[in-house]
PDB file of C-alpha atoms in Angstrom:
ATOM      1  CA  MET A 158     -31.403-128.880  70.471  1.00  0.00           C
ATOM      2  CA  VAL A 159     -29.846-131.984  68.937  1.00  0.00           C
ATOM      3  CA  TYR A 160     -27.230-131.906  66.183  1.00  0.00           C
ATOM      4  CA  LYS A 161     -27.157-134.604  63.558  1.00  0.00           C
ATOM      5  CA  ILE A 162     -23.624-134.939  62.436  1.00  0.00           C
ATOM      6  CA  ARG A 163     -22.348-137.062  59.547  1.00  0.00           C
ATOM      7  CA  ILE A 164     -18.928-138.558  60.131  1.00  0.00           C
ATOM      8  CA  ILE A 165     -17.105-139.837  57.080  1.00  0.00           C
ATOM      9  CA  LEU A 166     -13.951-142.013  57.304  1.00  0.00           C
ATOM     10  CA  ASP A 167     -11.180-140.759  55.017  1.00  0.00           C
ATOM     11  CA  THR A 168     -10.864-143.742  52.671  1.00  0.00           C
ATOM     12  CA  LYS A 169     -11.589-144.623  49.090  1.00  0.00           C
ATOM     13  CA  ASP A 170     -14.620-146.694  50.194  1.00  0.00           C
ATOM     14  CA  ASP A 171     -17.840-145.046  51.371  1.00  0.00           C
ATOM     15  CA  ILE A 172     -17.859-145.492  55.101  1.00  0.00           C
ATOM     16  CA  PHE A 173     -19.851-143.083  57.284  1.00  0.00           C
ATOM     17  CA  ARG A 174     -22.044-142.816  60.378  1.00  0.00           C
ATOM     18  CA  ASP A 175     -24.676-140.337  61.487  1.00  0.00           C
ATOM     19  CA  ILE A 176     -24.550-139.376  65.116  1.00  0.00           C
ATOM     20  CA  GLU A 177     -27.080-137.323  67.091  1.00  0.00           C
ATOM     21  CA  ILE A 178     -25.658-135.298  70.015  1.00  0.00           C
ATOM     22  CA  LYS A 179     -26.976-132.460  72.142  1.00  0.00           C
ATOM     23  CA  ASP A 180     -25.696-129.009  71.306  1.00  0.00           C
ATOM     24  CA  LYS A 181     -24.700-128.508  75.002  1.00  0.00           C
ATOM     25  CA  GLN A 182     -22.568-131.597  75.104  1.00  0.00           C
ATOM     26  CA  THR A 183     -18.822-131.245  74.567  1.00  0.00           C
ATOM     27  CA  LEU A 184     -16.398-132.353  71.903  1.00  0.00           C
ATOM     28  CA  TRP A 185     -15.265-134.988  74.443  1.00  0.00           C
ATOM     29  CA  ASN A 186     -18.800-136.519  74.235  1.00  0.00           C
ATOM     30  CA  LEU A 187     -18.621-136.383  70.447  1.00  0.00           C
ATOM     31  CA  HIS A 188     -15.205-138.083  70.604  1.00  0.00           C
ATOM     32  CA  LEU A 189     -16.718-140.887  72.578  1.00  0.00           C
ATOM     33  CA  GLY A 190     -19.649-141.115  70.137  1.00  0.00           C
ATOM     34  CA  ILE A 191     -17.313-141.439  67.171  1.00  0.00           C
ATOM     35  CA  LYS A 192     -15.300-144.131  68.928  1.00  0.00           C
ATOM     36  CA  SER A 193     -18.473-146.077  69.647  1.00  0.00           C
ATOM     37  CA  ALA A 194     -19.986-145.593  66.136  1.00  0.00           C
ATOM     38  CA  PHE A 195     -16.774-146.771  64.375  1.00  0.00           C
ATOM     39  CA  THR A 196     -15.715-149.330  67.042  1.00  0.00           C
ATOM     40  CA  LEU A 197     -12.340-147.672  67.558  1.00  0.00           C
ATOM     41  CA  MET A 198     -10.444-149.536  70.227  1.00  0.00           C
ATOM     42  CA  GLY A 199      -7.950-148.232  72.783  1.00  0.00           C
ATOM     43  CA  GLU A 200      -7.387-144.950  74.488  1.00  0.00           C
ATOM     44  CA  ASP A 201      -5.433-143.226  71.752  1.00  0.00           C
ATOM     45  CA  LEU A 202      -4.957-139.488  71.587  1.00  0.00           C
ATOM     46  CA  SER A 203      -7.270-137.594  69.293  1.00  0.00           C
ATOM     47  CA  LEU A 204      -8.026-134.045  68.200  1.00  0.00           C
ATOM     48  CA  PHE A 205     -10.592-131.970  66.451  1.00  0.00           C
ATOM     49  CA  ASN A 206      -9.669-129.340  63.794  1.00  0.00           C
ATOM     50  CA  ILE A 207     -12.449-126.775  63.531  1.00  0.00           C
ATOM     51  CA  LEU A 208     -12.519-125.516  59.945  1.00  0.00           C
ATOM     52  CA  ASP A 209     -13.660-122.310  58.320  1.00  0.00           C
ATOM     53  CA  GLU A 210     -15.757-122.148  55.128  1.00  0.00           C
ATOM     54  CA  GLU A 211     -12.649-122.556  52.932  1.00  0.00           C
ATOM     55  CA  GLY A 212     -11.550-125.642  54.875  1.00  0.00           C
ATOM     56  CA  MET A 213      -8.704-123.891  56.719  1.00  0.00           C
ATOM     57  CA  VAL A 214      -8.062-124.857  60.322  1.00  0.00           C
ATOM     58  CA  MET A 215      -9.334-122.091  62.677  1.00  0.00           C
ATOM     59  CA  LYS A 216      -8.774-123.934  65.966  1.00  0.00           C
ATOM     60  CA  THR A 217      -7.315-127.288  67.057  1.00  0.00           C
ATOM     61  CA  VAL A 218      -8.832-128.940  70.133  1.00  0.00           C
ATOM     62  CA  PRO A 219      -6.920-131.931  71.544  1.00  0.00           C
ATOM     63  CA  LEU A 220      -8.139-134.606  73.903  1.00  0.00           C
ATOM     64  CA  GLU A 221      -5.485-133.649  76.446  1.00  0.00           C
ATOM     65  CA  ASP A 222      -3.667-130.409  77.129  1.00  0.00           C
ATOM     66  CA  MET A 223      -0.451-130.287  75.148  1.00  0.00           C
ATOM     67  CA  SER A 224       0.455-126.650  75.857  1.00  0.00           C
ATOM     68  CA  ASP A 225       3.593-125.650  77.737  1.00  0.00           C
ATOM     69  CA  ASP A 226       1.804-123.576  80.373  1.00  0.00           C
ATOM     70  CA  GLY A 227      -0.893-126.230  81.037  1.00  0.00           C
ATOM     71  CA  ASP A 228      -3.900-124.066  80.379  1.00  0.00           C
ATOM     72  CA  GLY A 229      -4.760-125.019  76.758  1.00  0.00           C
ATOM     73  CA  GLU A 230      -8.272-125.695  75.633  1.00  0.00           C
ATOM     74  CA  ILE A 231      -9.242-129.361  75.461  1.00  0.00           C
ATOM     75  CA  MET A 232     -12.274-131.277  74.218  1.00  0.00           C
ATOM     76  CA  SER A 233     -14.177-131.141  77.478  1.00  0.00           C
ATOM     77  CA  ASP A 234     -13.937-127.323  77.380  1.00  0.00           C
ATOM     78  CA  VAL A 235     -15.630-126.818  73.971  1.00  0.00           C
ATOM     79  CA  TYR A 236     -19.351-127.342  73.386  1.00  0.00           C
ATOM     80  CA  VAL A 237     -20.620-128.971  70.149  1.00  0.00           C
ATOM     81  CA  LYS A 238     -22.632-125.799  69.372  1.00  0.00           C
ATOM     82  CA  GLU A 239     -19.312-123.848  69.408  1.00  0.00           C
ATOM     83  CA  ALA A 240     -17.663-126.147  66.928  1.00  0.00           C
ATOM     84  CA  PHE A 241     -20.736-126.334  64.637  1.00  0.00           C
ATOM     85  CA  GLU A 242     -22.460-123.012  64.490  1.00  0.00           C
ATOM     86  CA  LYS A 243     -24.784-123.737  61.514  1.00  0.00           C
ATOM     87  CA  VAL A 244     -25.844-126.564  59.144  1.00  0.00           C
ATOM     88  CA  GLY A 245     -22.997-127.238  56.729  1.00  0.00           C
ATOM     89  CA  ASP A 246     -20.176-126.440  59.141  1.00  0.00           C
ATOM     90  CA  LYS A 247     -17.306-128.912  58.931  1.00  0.00           C
ATOM     91  CA  VAL A 248     -14.735-130.318  61.366  1.00  0.00           C
ATOM     92  CA  HIS A 249     -11.769-132.645  60.861  1.00  0.00           C
ATOM     93  CA  PHE A 250     -11.187-135.402  63.459  1.00  0.00           C
ATOM     94  CA  GLN A 251      -8.020-137.499  63.962  1.00  0.00           C
ATOM     95  CA  TYR A 252      -7.821-140.572  66.178  1.00  0.00           C
ATOM     96  CA  GLY A 253      -4.690-142.562  67.048  1.00  0.00           C
ATOM     97  CA  PHE A 254      -0.962-142.150  66.711  1.00  0.00           C
ATOM     98  CA  MET A 255       0.662-145.190  65.026  1.00  0.00           C
ATOM     99  CA  ASP A 256      -2.570-146.047  63.175  1.00  0.00           C
ATOM    100  CA  LEU A 257      -4.021-142.704  62.272  1.00  0.00           C
ATOM    101  CA  TRP A 258      -7.760-142.685  61.556  1.00  0.00           C
ATOM    102  CA  GLU A 259      -9.042-139.503  59.903  1.00  0.00           C
ATOM    103  CA  PHE A 260     -12.626-138.410  59.646  1.00  0.00           C
ATOM    104  CA  PHE A 261     -14.533-135.437  58.155  1.00  0.00           C
ATOM    105  CA  LEU A 262     -17.607-134.284  60.089  1.00  0.00           C
ATOM    106  CA  GLU A 263     -20.455-132.118  58.840  1.00  0.00           C
ATOM    107  CA  LEU A 264     -23.502-130.770  60.656  1.00  0.00           C
ATOM    108  CA  VAL A 265     -26.402-131.980  58.467  1.00  0.00           C
ATOM    109  CA  GLU A 266     -29.445-131.121  60.562  1.00  0.00           C
ATOM    110  CA  ILE A 267     -30.591-129.524  63.813  1.00  0.00           C
ATOM    111  CA  ILE A 268     -33.564-131.336  65.368  1.00  0.00           C
ATOM    112  CA  ASP A 269     -35.559-131.362  68.596  1.00  0.00           C
ATOM    113  CA  GLU A 270     -34.406-133.514  71.516  1.00  0.00           C
ATOM    114  CA  LYS A 271     -36.278-136.780  71.947  1.00  0.00           C
ATOM    115  CA  PRO A 272     -37.212-137.896  75.451  1.00  0.00           C
ATOM    116  CA  ALA A 273     -35.502-140.860  77.087  1.00  0.00           C
ATOM    117  CA  VAL A 274     -32.592-140.875  74.617  1.00  0.00           C
ATOM    118  CA  ASN A 275     -29.053-141.158  75.933  1.00  0.00           C
ATOM    119  CA  TYR A 276     -27.025-138.889  73.639  1.00  0.00           C
ATOM    120  CA  PRO A 277     -24.736-139.199  71.678  1.00  0.00           C
ATOM    121  CA  ILE A 278     -26.341-141.973  69.713  1.00  0.00           C
ATOM    122  CA  THR A 279     -25.529-143.511  66.316  1.00  0.00           C
ATOM    123  CA  VAL A 280     -28.626-143.290  64.177  1.00  0.00           C
ATOM    124  CA  PHE A 281     -27.279-144.530  60.804  1.00  0.00           C
ATOM    125  CA  ARG A 282     -24.382-146.716  59.659  1.00  0.00           C
ATOM    126  CA  PHE A 283     -23.083-147.192  56.127  1.00  0.00           C
ATOM    127  CA  GLY A 284     -20.107-149.302  55.112  1.00  0.00           C
ATOM    128  CA  ASN A 285     -17.959-151.708  57.061  1.00  0.00           C
ATOM    129  CA  MET A 286     -14.967-150.594  59.044  1.00  0.00           C
ATOM    130  CA  PRO A 287     -11.570-151.820  57.906  1.00  0.00           C
ATOM    131  CA  LEU A 288      -9.427-153.648  60.495  1.00  0.00           C
ATOM    132  CA  LYS A 289      -6.581-151.140  60.104  1.00  0.00           C
ATOM    133  CA  ALA A 290      -6.461-147.478  59.443  1.00  0.00           C
ATOM    134  CA  PRO A 291      -6.411-146.823  55.718  1.00  0.00           C
ATOM    135  CA  SER A 292      -3.118-145.548  54.269  1.00  0.00           C
ATOM    136  CA  LYS A 293      -3.082-142.078  52.640  1.00  0.00           C
ATOM    137  CA  SER A 294      -1.564-143.382  49.404  1.00  0.00           C
ATOM    138  CA  GLY A 295      -4.266-146.088  48.932  1.00  0.00           C
ATOM    139  CA  ALA A 296      -1.580-148.778  48.681  1.00  0.00           C
ATOM    140  CA  LYS A 297      -2.212-151.987  50.549  1.00  0.00           C
ATOM    141  CA  ARG A 298       0.046-152.516  53.490  1.00  0.00           C
ATOM    142  CA  SER A 299       2.185-155.654  53.589  1.00  0.00           C
ATOM    143  CA  LYS A 300       1.835-157.604  56.829  1.00  0.00           C
ATOM    144  CA  ASN A 301       5.536-158.316  57.217  1.00  0.00           C
ATOM    145  CA  SER A 302       6.853-154.956  56.123  1.00  0.00           C
ATOM    146  CA  ALA A 303       8.149-152.481  58.656  1.00  0.00           C
ATOM    147  CA  MET A 304       7.798-149.765  56.006  1.00  0.00           C
ATOM    148  CA  PRO A 305       4.763-150.772  53.988  1.00  0.00           C
ATOM    149  CA  LEU A 306       5.144-148.379  51.075  1.00  0.00           C
ATOM    150  CA  MET A 307       8.777-149.315  50.464  1.00  0.00           C
ATOM    151  CA  ASP A 308       7.867-152.722  49.049  1.00  0.00           C
ATOM    152  CA  ASP A 309       5.710-151.303  46.280  1.00  0.00           C
ATOM    153  CA  GLU A 310       7.596-148.103  45.487  1.00  0.00           C
ATOM    154  CA  PHE A 311      11.110-149.564  45.455  1.00  0.00           C
ATOM    155  CA  GLY A 312      10.468-153.131  44.349  1.00  0.00           C
ATOM    156  CA  SER A 313      12.633-152.875  41.223  1.00  0.00           C
ATOM    157  CA  PHE A 314      15.652-151.372  43.034  1.00  0.00           C
ATOM    158  CA  GLU A 315      17.401-154.699  43.350  1.00  0.00           C
ATOM    159  CA  GLU A 316      17.167-155.378  39.611  1.00  0.00           C
ATOM    160  CA  GLU A 317      18.555-151.905  38.757  1.00  0.00           C
ATOM    161  CA  PHE A 318      21.311-152.214  41.279  1.00  0.00           C
ATOM    162  CA  ALA A 319      22.392-155.594  39.934  1.00  0.00           C
ATOM    163  CA  ALA A 320      22.406-154.240  36.375  1.00  0.00           C
ATOM    164  CA  THR A 321      24.577-151.192  37.062  1.00  0.00           C
ATOM    165  CA  GLY A 322      26.868-152.210  39.886  1.00  0.00           C
ATOM    166  CA  PHE A 323      29.836-150.076  41.039  1.00  0.00           C
ATOM    167  CA  PRO A 324      33.177-149.526  39.235  1.00  0.00           C
ATOM    168  CA  ASP A 325      36.069-151.704  40.305  1.00  0.00           C
ATOM    169  CA  GLU A 326      38.211-149.744  42.821  1.00  0.00           C
ATOM    170  CA  ASP A 327      41.334-151.671  41.865  1.00  0.00           C
ATOM    171  CA  ASP A 328      41.478-150.592  38.227  1.00  0.00           C
ATOM    172  CA  ASP A 329      44.507-148.761  36.885  1.00  0.00           C
ATOM    173  CA  SER A 330      42.801-145.421  36.638  1.00  0.00           C
ATOM    174  CA  PHE A 331      43.031-144.845  40.426  1.00  0.00           C
ATOM    175  CA  ASP A 332      46.393-143.413  41.537  1.00  0.00           C
ATOM    176  CA  ASP A 333      47.061-143.899  45.207  1.00  0.00           C
ATOM    177  CA  ASP A 334      50.822-143.106  45.006  1.00  0.00           C
ATOM    178  CA  GLU A 335      51.977-140.706  47.626  1.00  0.00           C
ATOM    179  CA  ASP A 336      54.795-139.239  45.456  1.00  0.00           C
ATOM    180  CA  ASP A 337      53.168-135.819  45.388  1.00  0.00           C
ATOM    181  CA  PHE A 338      53.136-135.486  49.128  1.00  0.00           C
ATOM    182  CA  ASP A 339      55.611-132.974  50.532  1.00  0.00           C
ATOM    183  CA  ASP A 340      56.989-134.036  53.894  1.00  0.00           C
ATOM    184  CA  ASP A 341      59.105-130.955  54.285  1.00  0.00           C
ATOM    185  CA  THR A 342      56.040-128.863  55.106  1.00  0.00           C
ATOM    186  CA  PHE A 343      55.635-130.603  58.439  1.00  0.00           C
ATOM    187  CA  ASP A 344      59.294-130.627  59.601  1.00  0.00           C
ATOM    188  CA  ASP A 345      59.846-129.314  63.073  1.00  0.00           C
ATOM    189  CA  ASP A 346      61.458-125.905  63.071  1.00  0.00           C
ATOM    190  CA  ASP A 347      63.697-125.418  66.110  1.00  0.00           C
ATOM    191  CA  SER A 348      63.580-121.649  65.749  1.00  0.00           C
ATOM    192  CA  ASP A 349      59.875-121.579  66.747  1.00  0.00           C
ATOM    193  CA  GLU A 350      60.525-123.250  70.159  1.00  0.00           C
ATOM    194  CA  ILE A 351      60.086-120.970  73.226  1.00  0.00           C
TER     195      ILE A 351
END
């Protein structure tokens, strides 16, 4: 059997792809299909979050084993039919580290396998891929900013700072006289010597 999966990029624009993949292929094959369909470059880490009907994560399947004992389940261990048991099942996919691409996958149809087709295959494309991963806040990232959200969220900080300022430390209300200090407390007492 062949699973037709709709992959939707998590962004405000409508950008999605439909991929057909054999049910006996692994999540690693699906990972490669998603990279190809969305022209994702590089060899970044990725993971699938298999969701239940309420959208809660039931199982996380990474590209590489991240467990302490080295025997964790990875994408090449899990078949597509295990992640998507029936039409309507959903999976969350994350690709990248510094630029995090997030996708929502849904099994939309189960069809018969076509002869002479090299699965997975992209069968439908909608929307143009952005050059960079979309930010979660929807704010546009500044090219020169190390922290892109800081420019927009804290742009008026300088004006507020200039208006308020700090009190002058040299005013007369500050008393730095040491008259109240009692030196006698720290005098050496010869009777304590051994």
